[in-house]
Coordinates of C-alpha atoms and ligand atoms in Angstrom, one line a residue:
M1051 CA -57.6 -87.9 -3.3
D1052 CA -54.6 -87.5 -1.0
Y1053 CA -54.9 -83.8 -0.3
Q1054 CA -52.1 -83.8 2.0
L1055 CA -49.8 -85.2 -0.7
L1056 CA -51.2 -82.5 -3.3
A1057 CA -50.4 -79.7 -0.8
E1058 CA -46.8 -80.8 -0.4
L1059 CA -46.4 -81.3 -4.0
L1060 CA -47.8 -77.8 -5.0
Y1061 CA -46.1 -75.8 -2.2
P1062 CA -43.3 -77.8 -1.0
H1063 CA -41.4 -74.4 0.1
I1064 CA -44.1 -73.5 2.5
K1065 CA -43.3 -74.8 6.0
T1066 CA -45.5 -72.5 7.9
L1067 CA -49.0 -73.3 9.2
P1068 CA -52.0 -71.1 9.7
E1069 CA -51.5 -71.5 13.4
D1070 CA -47.9 -70.0 13.2
M1071 CA -49.4 -66.9 11.4
E1072 CA -52.2 -66.5 14.2
K1073 CA -49.4 -66.5 16.7
R1074 CA -47.4 -63.9 14.6
Y1075 CA -50.5 -61.7 14.3
P1076 CA -52.4 -61.9 17.6
P1077 CA -55.6 -60.0 18.1
R1078 CA -55.1 -56.3 19.0
Q1079 CA -55.4 -55.1 22.6
L1080 CA -57.9 -52.3 22.1
P1081 CA -60.8 -50.8 24.1
E1082 CA -64.0 -52.1 23.7
G1083 CA -65.8 -50.7 20.5
A1084 CA -62.5 -49.7 18.7
K1085 CA -62.7 -50.0 15.0
V1086 CA -59.8 -51.2 12.9
T1087 CA -59.9 -49.8 9.3
R1088 CA -57.6 -49.6 6.3
F1089 CA -57.0 -47.9 3.2
A1090 CA -55.8 -50.3 0.6
P1091 CA -54.8 -48.7 -2.6
S1092 CA -52.7 -49.9 -5.6
P1093 CA -49.5 -47.8 -5.6
T1094 CA -50.3 -46.1 -8.7
G1095 CA -49.7 -42.7 -6.8
F1096 CA -53.0 -41.5 -8.3
L1097 CA -55.9 -40.8 -5.8
H1098 CA -59.3 -39.5 -6.7
I1099 CA -62.2 -38.2 -4.8
G1100 CA -63.6 -41.7 -4.4
N1101 CA -60.6 -42.8 -2.6
L1102 CA -60.7 -39.8 -0.3
Y1103 CA -64.3 -40.5 0.2
G1104 CA -63.4 -44.0 1.6
A1105 CA -60.3 -43.0 3.3
F1106 CA -61.8 -40.4 5.1
A1107 CA -64.8 -42.7 6.3
D1108 CA -62.1 -45.1 7.4
E1109 CA -60.1 -42.5 9.2
R1110 CA -63.1 -41.1 11.1
L1111 CA -64.4 -44.5 12.1
A1112 CA -61.1 -45.4 13.6
H1113 CA -60.2 -42.2 15.0
T1114 CA -63.6 -41.5 16.8
T1115 CA -63.5 -44.9 18.4
D1116 CA -59.8 -45.1 19.8
G1117 CA -59.3 -47.6 17.0
V1118 CA -56.4 -48.0 14.3
F1119 CA -56.2 -46.8 10.8
Y1120 CA -53.6 -48.2 8.7
L1121 CA -52.3 -48.2 5.1
R1122 CA -52.0 -51.4 3.2
I1123 CA -50.5 -51.5 -0.3
E1124 CA -52.3 -53.7 -2.7
D1125 CA -49.3 -54.2 -5.0
T1126 CA -49.9 -57.6 -6.4
D1127 CA -50.3 -56.3 -9.9
A1128 CA -46.8 -55.0 -10.8
K1129 CA -48.4 -53.2 -13.8
R1130 CA -50.0 -50.8 -11.6
T1131 CA -47.1 -50.0 -9.4
V1132 CA -45.2 -46.7 -9.8
E1133 CA -41.9 -45.3 -8.4
N1134 CA -42.8 -43.2 -5.2
G1135 CA -46.4 -44.4 -5.4
V1136 CA -46.6 -45.1 -1.6
E1137 CA -45.0 -41.9 -0.7
L1138 CA -47.3 -39.9 -3.1
I1139 CA -50.3 -41.6 -1.4
I1140 CA -49.2 -40.7 2.0
E1141 CA -48.4 -37.2 1.2
T1142 CA -51.5 -36.6 -1.0
L1143 CA -53.7 -37.9 2.0
A1144 CA -51.7 -36.1 4.8
K1145 CA -52.0 -32.8 2.8
L1146 CA -55.9 -33.4 3.2
G1147 CA -55.4 -34.2 6.9
V1148 CA -55.7 -37.9 6.5
H1149 CA -53.1 -39.6 8.7
F1150 CA -52.4 -43.3 9.3
D1151 CA -51.5 -44.9 12.7
E1152 CA -49.6 -47.7 11.0
G1153 CA -48.9 -49.5 7.7
A1154 CA -46.7 -48.9 4.9
V1155 CA -44.3 -45.9 5.1
K1156 CA -41.8 -44.5 2.5
D1157 CA -39.2 -47.0 2.9
G1158 CA -40.7 -49.8 5.1
D1159 CA -43.3 -50.3 7.6
K1160 CA -44.5 -48.9 10.8
G1161 CA -46.6 -51.3 13.0
D1162 CA -46.7 -54.8 14.3
Y1163 CA -48.9 -56.4 11.6
G1164 CA -46.7 -55.9 8.5
P1165 CA -45.4 -56.3 6.0
Y1166 CA -47.9 -53.9 4.7
R1167 CA -47.1 -54.5 1.1
Q1168 CA -48.9 -57.4 -0.3
S1169 CA -45.9 -58.2 -2.5
E1170 CA -43.9 -58.8 0.7
R1171 CA -46.5 -61.3 1.9
A1172 CA -46.2 -64.3 -0.3
E1173 CA -45.4 -66.7 2.4
I1174 CA -48.4 -65.8 4.4
Y1175 CA -50.8 -66.1 1.6
Q1176 CA -49.2 -69.5 0.5
T1177 CA -49.5 -70.8 4.0
Y1178 CA -53.4 -70.5 3.9
A1179 CA -53.6 -71.5 0.2
K1180 CA -51.6 -74.7 1.0
Q1181 CA -54.1 -75.3 4.2
L1182 CA -57.0 -75.0 1.8
V1183 CA -55.3 -77.6 -0.5
R1184 CA -54.8 -79.9 2.3
E1185 CA -58.7 -79.6 3.3
G1186 CA -59.8 -80.2 -0.3
K1187 CA -61.1 -76.5 -0.6
A1188 CA -58.6 -75.4 -3.3
Y1189 CA -57.0 -77.1 -6.5
P1190 CA -54.6 -76.4 -9.2
C1191 CA -55.9 -75.7 -12.6
F1192 CA -53.7 -76.2 -15.5
C1193 CA -56.0 -74.7 -18.3
T1194 CA -54.2 -72.7 -20.9
E1195 CA -55.4 -69.1 -22.1
E1196 CA -56.6 -70.7 -25.2
E1197 CA -58.8 -73.2 -23.3
L1198 CA -60.3 -70.6 -21.1
D1199 CA -61.0 -68.4 -24.3
A1200 CA -62.8 -71.2 -25.9
N1201 CA -64.9 -71.8 -22.8
R1202 CA -65.8 -68.1 -22.5
A1203 CA -66.9 -68.1 -26.3
K1204 CA -69.0 -71.2 -25.7
Q1205 CA -70.6 -69.6 -22.8
E1206 CA -71.3 -66.4 -24.7
E1207 CA -72.9 -68.6 -27.5
L1208 CA -75.1 -70.4 -25.1
K1209 CA -76.0 -67.2 -23.3
L1210 CA -74.6 -68.7 -19.9
T1211 CA -72.9 -66.9 -17.1
P1212 CA -69.2 -66.6 -17.9
G1213 CA -66.7 -68.3 -15.4
Y1214 CA -65.0 -71.5 -14.2
Y1215 CA -67.9 -73.7 -13.0
G1216 CA -69.8 -76.9 -13.7
E1217 CA -68.8 -78.3 -17.3
F1218 CA -66.5 -75.3 -17.7
A1219 CA -64.3 -76.4 -14.7
P1220 CA -62.2 -79.4 -16.1
W1221 CA -59.7 -79.4 -13.2
R1222 CA -62.3 -79.0 -10.5
D1223 CA -62.3 -82.8 -9.5
A1224 CA -59.4 -84.0 -11.6
P1225 CA -57.8 -87.2 -10.3
L1226 CA -54.5 -87.0 -8.8
E1227 CA -52.5 -88.8 -11.6
K1228 CA -53.7 -86.2 -14.0
I1229 CA -52.3 -83.5 -11.8
L1230 CA -49.1 -85.4 -11.2
E1231 CA -48.7 -85.7 -15.0
K1232 CA -49.1 -82.0 -15.3
L1233 CA -46.6 -81.1 -12.6
A1234 CA -44.2 -83.6 -13.8
E1235 CA -44.3 -81.7 -17.2
G1236 CA -43.7 -78.5 -15.3
A1237 CA -46.8 -76.9 -16.5
P1238 CA -47.9 -73.7 -14.9
F1239 CA -51.0 -73.7 -12.8
V1240 CA -53.3 -71.3 -10.8
L1241 CA -54.9 -72.3 -7.7
R1242 CA -58.6 -72.1 -7.7
F1243 CA -61.2 -72.1 -5.0
H1244 CA -63.4 -75.1 -4.9
S1245 CA -66.7 -73.5 -4.6
D1246 CA -69.6 -75.2 -2.7
G1247 CA -72.2 -72.5 -3.6
N1248 CA -75.3 -72.8 -5.6
V1249 CA -76.8 -69.8 -7.7
E1250 CA -80.3 -71.2 -6.9
N1251 CA -79.5 -70.2 -3.1
K1252 CA -80.1 -66.7 -1.8
F1253 CA -79.5 -65.4 1.6
K1254 CA -79.7 -62.1 3.4
F1255 CA -76.5 -60.1 4.4
T1256 CA -76.2 -57.0 6.6
D1257 CA -73.9 -54.3 5.1
E1258 CA -73.1 -51.6 7.5
I1259 CA -74.1 -49.0 5.0
K1260 CA -76.5 -50.6 2.7
G1261 CA -78.4 -52.3 5.4
V1262 CA -80.0 -55.8 4.6
I1263 CA -79.3 -56.9 1.1
N1264 CA -80.1 -60.0 -0.8
V1265 CA -77.1 -62.1 -1.9
T1266 CA -77.0 -65.0 -4.3
E1267 CA -74.5 -67.8 -3.6
N1268 CA -71.3 -68.0 -5.8
D1269 CA -70.6 -71.2 -7.7
I1270 CA -67.6 -69.9 -9.6
D1271 CA -64.2 -71.4 -8.8
H1272 CA -62.2 -68.1 -8.8
V1273 CA -58.5 -67.9 -8.9
I1274 CA -56.9 -67.4 -5.7
L1275 CA -53.3 -67.7 -6.4
K1276 CA -51.8 -66.9 -9.7
S1277 CA -49.3 -69.0 -11.5
D1278 CA -46.4 -67.0 -9.8
G1279 CA -47.9 -67.7 -6.5
I1280 CA -49.2 -64.2 -6.1
P1281 CA -52.8 -63.9 -4.7
T1282 CA -55.7 -62.2 -6.4
Y1283 CA -57.4 -59.4 -4.6
H1284 CA -60.0 -61.6 -3.2
F1285 CA -57.8 -64.0 -1.5
A1286 CA -55.2 -61.4 -0.4
H1287 CA -57.8 -59.1 1.2
A1288 CA -59.4 -62.0 3.2
V1289 CA -56.0 -63.2 4.7
D1290 CA -54.9 -59.7 5.3
D1291 CA -58.0 -58.2 6.8
H1292 CA -58.2 -61.3 9.1
L1293 CA -54.4 -61.1 10.2
M1294 CA -54.4 -57.4 10.5
R1295 CA -57.5 -57.6 12.6
T1296 CA -59.5 -55.2 10.4
T1297 CA -62.9 -54.9 12.0
H1298 CA -64.5 -52.8 9.1
V1299 CA -63.8 -53.1 5.4
I1300 CA -65.0 -50.0 3.9
R1301 CA -64.7 -50.1 0.0
D1302 CA -66.5 -49.0 -3.1
E1303 CA -69.9 -50.6 -3.9
S1304 CA -68.4 -52.1 -7.1
W1305 CA -67.0 -55.0 -4.9
L1306 CA -70.5 -56.0 -3.9
S1307 CA -70.7 -58.3 -6.9
T1308 CA -67.9 -60.4 -5.5
L1309 CA -69.1 -60.2 -2.0
P1310 CA -70.7 -63.6 -2.0
F1311 CA -67.2 -65.2 -2.9
H1312 CA -65.6 -63.2 -0.3
I1313 CA -68.1 -64.5 2.5
Q1314 CA -67.3 -68.0 1.2
L1315 CA -63.4 -67.5 1.5
F1316 CA -63.7 -66.2 5.0
K1317 CA -65.7 -69.4 6.0
A1318 CA -63.4 -71.8 4.2
L1319 CA -60.4 -70.2 5.8
G1320 CA -62.0 -70.3 9.3
F1321 CA -62.0 -66.4 9.6
K1322 CA -64.5 -64.2 11.3
L1323 CA -66.0 -62.1 8.8
P1324 CA -65.2 -58.2 9.1
K1325 CA -68.3 -55.8 8.9
Y1326 CA -68.6 -54.7 5.4
C1327 CA -69.3 -51.2 4.3
H1328 CA -69.9 -50.6 0.7
T1329 CA -70.0 -46.9 -0.1
A1330 CA -72.1 -45.4 -2.7
Q1331 CA -70.3 -43.8 -5.7
V1332 CA -69.6 -40.1 -5.9
L1333 CA -71.7 -38.5 -8.6
K1334 CA -72.1 -35.2 -10.2
L1335 CA -75.0 -33.2 -11.5
D1336 CA -74.5 -32.6 -15.1
E1337 CA -77.3 -30.4 -16.8
G1338 CA -79.7 -31.6 -14.1
N1339 CA -78.8 -35.3 -14.7
K1340 CA -76.8 -37.4 -12.1
R1341 CA -73.7 -39.3 -13.5
K1342 CA -70.6 -40.8 -12.1
I1343 CA -67.7 -38.2 -11.2
S1344 CA -65.3 -38.8 -14.1
K1345 CA -61.5 -38.6 -14.6
R1346 CA -61.9 -37.3 -18.0
K1347 CA -64.5 -34.7 -17.5
D1348 CA -64.0 -33.3 -14.0
P1349 CA -60.8 -31.8 -12.8
E1350 CA -62.1 -32.2 -9.1
F1351 CA -61.9 -36.0 -9.8
A1352 CA -58.1 -36.0 -8.9
L1353 CA -57.1 -35.1 -5.3
T1354 CA -54.0 -33.1 -6.6
F1355 CA -56.7 -30.6 -7.9
Y1356 CA -57.5 -29.6 -4.2
H1357 CA -53.9 -28.9 -3.5
A1358 CA -53.1 -27.2 -6.6
E1359 CA -56.2 -24.8 -6.4
G1360 CA -55.3 -24.3 -2.7
Y1361 CA -58.5 -25.4 -0.8
P1362 CA -58.0 -25.3 3.0
V1363 CA -57.8 -28.8 4.4
A1364 CA -60.5 -27.9 6.9
A1365 CA -62.9 -27.0 4.0
V1366 CA -62.5 -30.4 2.0
R1367 CA -62.8 -32.2 5.5
E1368 CA -65.9 -30.3 6.3
Y1369 CA -67.4 -30.8 2.8
L1370 CA -66.7 -34.5 2.8
L1371 CA -68.6 -34.9 6.2
T1372 CA -71.4 -32.9 4.8
I1373 CA -71.8 -35.4 1.9
Q1374 CA -70.9 -38.5 3.9
N1375 CA -73.2 -38.0 7.0
S1376 CA -76.7 -36.7 6.5
N1377 CA -76.9 -35.3 10.0
F1378 CA -73.7 -33.2 9.7
E1379 CA -75.1 -30.1 8.4
E1380 CA -77.6 -29.9 11.2
W1381 CA -74.9 -30.5 13.9
R1382 CA -72.9 -27.7 12.2
I1383 CA -75.8 -25.3 12.4
A1384 CA -76.1 -26.2 16.2
N1385 CA -72.4 -26.0 16.7
P1386 CA -71.0 -23.3 14.3
T1387 CA -67.7 -23.0 16.0
A1388 CA -67.0 -26.6 17.1
D1389 CA -64.1 -28.6 15.9
M1390 CA -65.5 -30.9 13.3
E1391 CA -63.4 -33.6 15.0
S1392 CA -65.9 -33.7 17.8
F1393 CA -68.7 -34.6 15.3
K1394 CA -69.7 -38.2 15.9
F1395 CA -69.1 -39.8 12.6
S1396 CA -71.6 -42.8 11.7
L1397 CA -71.7 -45.4 8.9
K1398 CA -75.5 -45.5 9.5
K1399 CA -75.8 -42.0 8.3
M1400 CA -73.9 -42.6 5.1
G1401 CA -75.8 -42.4 1.9
V1402 CA -77.0 -45.6 0.4
S1403 CA -77.3 -44.3 -3.1
G1404 CA -74.8 -42.0 -4.7
S1405 CA -73.4 -38.9 -3.1
I1406 CA -73.6 -35.8 -5.2
F1407 CA -70.4 -33.8 -5.4
D1408 CA -71.0 -30.1 -5.7
L1409 CA -68.0 -27.8 -6.2
D1410 CA -70.1 -24.6 -5.5
K1411 CA -71.0 -26.0 -2.1
L1412 CA -67.5 -26.8 -1.4
N1413 CA -66.4 -23.3 -2.4
D1414 CA -69.0 -21.8 -0.1
I1415 CA -67.8 -23.8 2.8
S1416 CA -64.3 -22.8 1.9
K1417 CA -65.1 -19.1 2.0
N1418 CA -66.6 -19.5 5.5
V1419 CA -63.6 -21.5 6.7
I1420 CA -61.1 -19.0 5.5
S1421 CA -63.3 -16.1 6.9
R1422 CA -63.1 -17.7 10.4
M1423 CA -59.2 -17.9 10.2
N1424 CA -57.0 -15.3 11.7
A1425 CA -54.3 -13.4 9.7
D1426 CA -51.5 -15.5 11.0
E1427 CA -53.4 -18.7 9.9
V1428 CA -54.2 -17.2 6.5
Y1429 CA -50.6 -16.1 5.9
E1430 CA -49.0 -19.5 6.9
N1431 CA -51.6 -21.5 4.7
T1432 CA -51.0 -19.2 1.7
L1433 CA -47.3 -19.3 1.9
A1434 CA -47.4 -23.2 2.1
W1435 CA -49.6 -23.2 -0.9
A1436 CA -47.2 -20.6 -2.7
N1437 CA -44.0 -22.6 -1.7
E1438 CA -45.5 -25.6 -3.7
N1439 CA -47.1 -23.8 -6.6
D1440 CA -45.7 -20.2 -7.1
A1441 CA -42.2 -19.5 -6.1
D1442 CA -42.3 -15.8 -6.8
Y1443 CA -45.3 -15.3 -4.9
A1444 CA -43.8 -17.3 -2.0
A1445 CA -40.6 -15.0 -2.1
I1446 CA -42.8 -12.0 -2.0
L1447 CA -44.6 -13.2 1.1
A1448 CA -41.7 -14.5 2.8
A1449 CA -39.7 -11.2 2.4
D1450 CA -41.8 -9.3 4.8
P1451 CA -44.3 -11.6 7.0
A1452 CA -45.5 -8.7 9.1
Y1453 CA -46.5 -6.7 6.1
A1454 CA -48.3 -9.6 4.6
K1455 CA -50.2 -10.4 7.8
S1456 CA -51.2 -6.8 8.1
I1457 CA -52.9 -7.3 4.7
F1458 CA -54.6 -10.4 5.6
A1459 CA -55.6 -9.0 8.9
I1460 CA -58.0 -6.4 7.1
G1461 CA -61.6 -7.2 7.9
R1462 CA -60.9 -10.1 10.1
G1463 CA -61.7 -11.0 13.5
G1464 CA -65.1 -9.2 13.9
N1465 CA -68.5 -10.9 13.9
K1466 CA -68.9 -10.2 10.3
P1467 CA -65.7 -11.2 8.7
R1468 CA -65.0 -10.6 4.9
K1469 CA -65.7 -13.6 2.9
D1470 CA -63.7 -12.6 -0.3
L1471 CA -61.2 -15.6 -0.3
T1472 CA -62.2 -19.1 -1.6
L1473 CA -58.8 -20.7 -2.3
W1474 CA -55.3 -19.8 -1.3
K1475 CA -54.7 -19.4 -5.1
D1476 CA -57.1 -16.4 -5.0
T1477 CA -55.0 -14.5 -2.4
K1478 CA -52.3 -13.6 -5.1
D1479 CA -54.8 -11.3 -6.9
Y1480 CA -56.3 -10.2 -3.6
V1481 CA -53.0 -8.9 -2.2
S1482 CA -51.4 -7.9 -5.6
F1483 CA -52.0 -4.2 -5.3
F1484 CA -50.1 -4.1 -1.9
Y1485 CA -46.8 -5.0 -3.6
D1486 CA -45.4 -2.8 -6.4
S1487 CA -44.0 -5.9 -8.1
L1488 CA -47.5 -7.3 -8.6
F1489 CA -49.2 -3.9 -9.0
A1490 CA -51.1 -3.9 -12.3
P1491 CA -53.5 -0.9 -12.2
E1492 CA -56.7 -0.5 -14.2
Y1493 CA -57.5 3.1 -14.1
T1494 CA -61.3 3.0 -14.8
L1495 CA -62.7 6.2 -13.5
P1496 CA -66.2 6.9 -12.3
A1497 CA -68.3 8.2 -15.1
A1498 CA -68.9 11.6 -13.3
V1499 CA -65.3 12.4 -13.2
S1500 CA -63.1 13.9 -16.0
A1501 CA -59.4 13.0 -16.3
D1502 CA -58.5 16.7 -15.0
D1503 CA -60.8 16.3 -12.0
A1504 CA -59.1 13.1 -11.2
K1505 CA -55.7 14.4 -11.3
A1506 CA -56.8 17.4 -9.2
I1507 CA -58.4 15.1 -6.6
C1508 CA -55.2 13.1 -6.4
Q1509 CA -53.1 16.2 -6.1
Q1510 CA -55.1 17.8 -3.4
F1511 CA -55.3 14.6 -1.4
A1512 CA -51.5 13.9 -1.8
A1513 CA -50.8 17.4 -0.6
G1514 CA -53.0 16.9 2.5
Y1515 CA -52.5 13.3 3.3
N1516 CA -51.2 12.5 6.9
E1517 CA -50.9 9.0 8.0
A1518 CA -51.7 9.8 11.6
D1519 CA -55.2 11.0 10.7
E1520 CA -58.2 9.3 12.2
Q1521 CA -60.6 7.8 9.9
T1522 CA -63.0 10.9 10.3
V1523 CA -60.5 13.4 9.7
W1524 CA -59.2 11.5 6.6
F1525 CA -62.7 11.3 5.3
D1526 CA -63.3 15.1 6.1
K1527 CA -60.5 15.8 3.8
M1528 CA -62.2 14.0 1.0
K1529 CA -65.3 16.0 1.6
Q1530 CA -63.3 19.2 1.4
I1531 CA -61.9 18.1 -2.1
A1532 CA -65.5 17.5 -3.1
A1533 CA -66.4 20.8 -2.2
N1534 CA -63.5 22.6 -3.8
L1535 CA -64.1 20.9 -7.1
G1536 CA -68.0 21.1 -7.4
Y1537 CA -68.8 17.8 -6.1
A1538 CA -71.4 17.3 -3.2
P1539 CA -69.6 16.6 0.2
E1540 CA -72.4 14.3 1.1
T1541 CA -74.3 11.7 -1.0
K1542 CA -77.8 13.1 0.6
L1543 CA -77.2 16.6 -0.8
F1544 CA -76.3 15.3 -4.4
K1545 CA -79.5 13.2 -4.3
K1546 CA -81.7 16.2 -3.4
N1547 CA -80.2 18.4 -6.0
P1548 CA -78.1 16.3 -8.7
E1549 CA -78.2 19.3 -11.2
S1550 CA -76.1 21.4 -8.8
Y1551 CA -73.1 19.0 -8.6
K1552 CA -70.8 17.3 -10.9
G1553 CA -71.0 14.3 -8.5
H1554 CA -70.5 13.5 -4.9
V1555 CA -68.1 12.6 -2.3
G1556 CA -68.2 8.8 -3.3
D1557 CA -66.8 9.7 -6.7
I1558 CA -63.7 11.4 -4.9
S1559 CA -63.1 8.2 -2.8
M1560 CA -63.6 6.2 -5.9
V1561 CA -60.9 8.0 -7.8
L1562 CA -58.6 7.7 -4.9
R1563 CA -59.3 4.0 -4.7
V1564 CA -58.6 3.6 -8.3
A1565 CA -55.2 5.5 -8.0
V1566 CA -54.0 3.7 -5.0
T1567 CA -55.2 0.1 -5.6
G1568 CA -55.6 0.1 -9.4
R1569 CA -59.2 -1.3 -9.1
Q1570 CA -62.8 -0.2 -8.2
N1571 CA -63.2 -2.9 -5.5
S1572 CA -60.9 -3.1 -2.5
P1573 CA -61.1 -3.7 1.0
D1574 CA -61.5 -0.5 3.4
L1575 CA -59.5 2.2 1.8
Y1576 CA -58.5 3.8 4.9
E1577 CA -56.8 0.5 6.2
V1578 CA -55.5 -0.2 2.9
M1579 CA -53.6 3.3 2.9
K1580 CA -52.3 2.7 6.4
I1581 CA -50.7 -0.6 5.4
L1582 CA -49.4 0.7 2.1
G1583 CA -47.7 3.6 4.1
K1584 CA -47.4 7.3 2.9
D1585 CA -44.7 6.8 0.4
R1586 CA -46.3 4.2 -1.6
V1587 CA -49.7 6.1 -1.5
V1588 CA -48.1 9.3 -2.6
A1589 CA -46.2 7.5 -5.3
R1590 CA -49.5 6.0 -6.6
L1591 CA -51.3 9.3 -6.5
N1592 CA -48.4 11.0 -8.4
A1593 CA -48.6 8.0 -10.9
M1594 CA -52.2 8.9 -11.7
I1595 CA -51.4 12.7 -11.9
E1596 CA -48.7 11.9 -14.4
R1597 CA -50.9 9.9 -16.6
Ligands
LIG2655 N1 -57.1 -52.3 -3.7 C1 -58.6 -52.2 -3.8 C2 -59.0 -51.1 -4.6 O1 -58.1 -50.3 -4.9 C3 -59.0 -52.1 -2.4 C4 -60.5 -52.4 -2.2 C5 -60.7 -52.5 -0.7 O2 -60.6 -51.7 0.0 O3 -60.9 -53.8 -0.4 O4 -60.0 -50.9 -5.2

């Protein structure tokens, strides 16, 4: 067979050679041990927790080794491309603290190894495909859909492995004349890999996460270029990961089944194999049983969920590290305040079987993360969330930043900070009683207090309220009111002699809390009143009196 001639006939427009590509994309000059990783999604714009799991591992691996993390868009399937898909991907990940060093950007590329959209790399793929034809390692296949369907049906009937191999591979060693005939007719063809594998042969392979695994050789002549000259995933990733000098391919374990073919492809192309890292699936516990996290059943599947709910970026990152590296929690206990970026991420510590995603645990981490922030950080994050999700709330917060910050400062900074916020979304309810436009009181009084007493309490407190009072003076005034109205000024006294009193000073402060905040639970009432200011406090007391 004159492979040289065949190559020219199939791809006459390709004038470049692999060596031209090697020159165009030379090895990267990086420090010893630096890892080059990539995130390679289809531009559907939709990202899920599995994507984040992979992208985050990519990002950590590159950025903890002075390496490079780049974005490659796998858009060879036009059906899966949406407008703004690339932008959405970049934005969604950036909002979760995952940033690329190079790769596809909104309207083009950033970096020397582009183009980073596979749809713009046809010449590159065809250069290598043509070379494989020259070497007798790839051949055109003119089978029609009907012929392939008939093959499949026959294989099913005979309970044979499906695919293009052996007697089911009519074009595998077809004579040149037959091919020429088809080409002369202008018949469409795909380019197939001429596999030299044998399913009887097994070999050992080391995956960077799974460890040593047993692999069976591939004997199927998979398609590498479709009839329009566009590559399949298998071929495109081999060429791209080689030329973009990827050192570590981190991808979902569902790719393990085609790994034998990928190993063959790298060998046939004369490329050094990157390290493969197949990640376990993200699972959920559902009534005690493990199952795959699902788009349909679990809102937390989509990454947009985390933005809409308002999870702090640090919480999501911290949680991911918890499920990705088995030693992270231990490290966190030993280094409670350390920046998580200083944790040494390792592939070896990644789970081999599925990682369980637990929203309660994430919420817990989120509470801790927010409790460690100062008021300015809480304000900035809340405002950013509100700007995207709740314009009215954003306007309220932005109207008086100092006031909002004084609210968020309550209970912060000490060694036992309050942990009552889990999500930025929660803050609206938390701050609502500080703003008249959001104030929606529920006047539920303590059982011991009659409506008349409640009014009397508010009246007496309003009459004596002085913003300048120290906390003890402020509280003494409540004790005085208690005594005036037949309530015990100390809880102790009440406990000793409950029959002698209507209630105790705690009932007085509860009535005031309900009047001023509209609820029975609130942060420290003394601080709350200071922030609200005398006018608002008195107005709210009056509102209770006038009920
Ligand atoms: N485009 C492939 C996917 O979205 C990428 C797999 C890989 O990272 O190699 O699943």
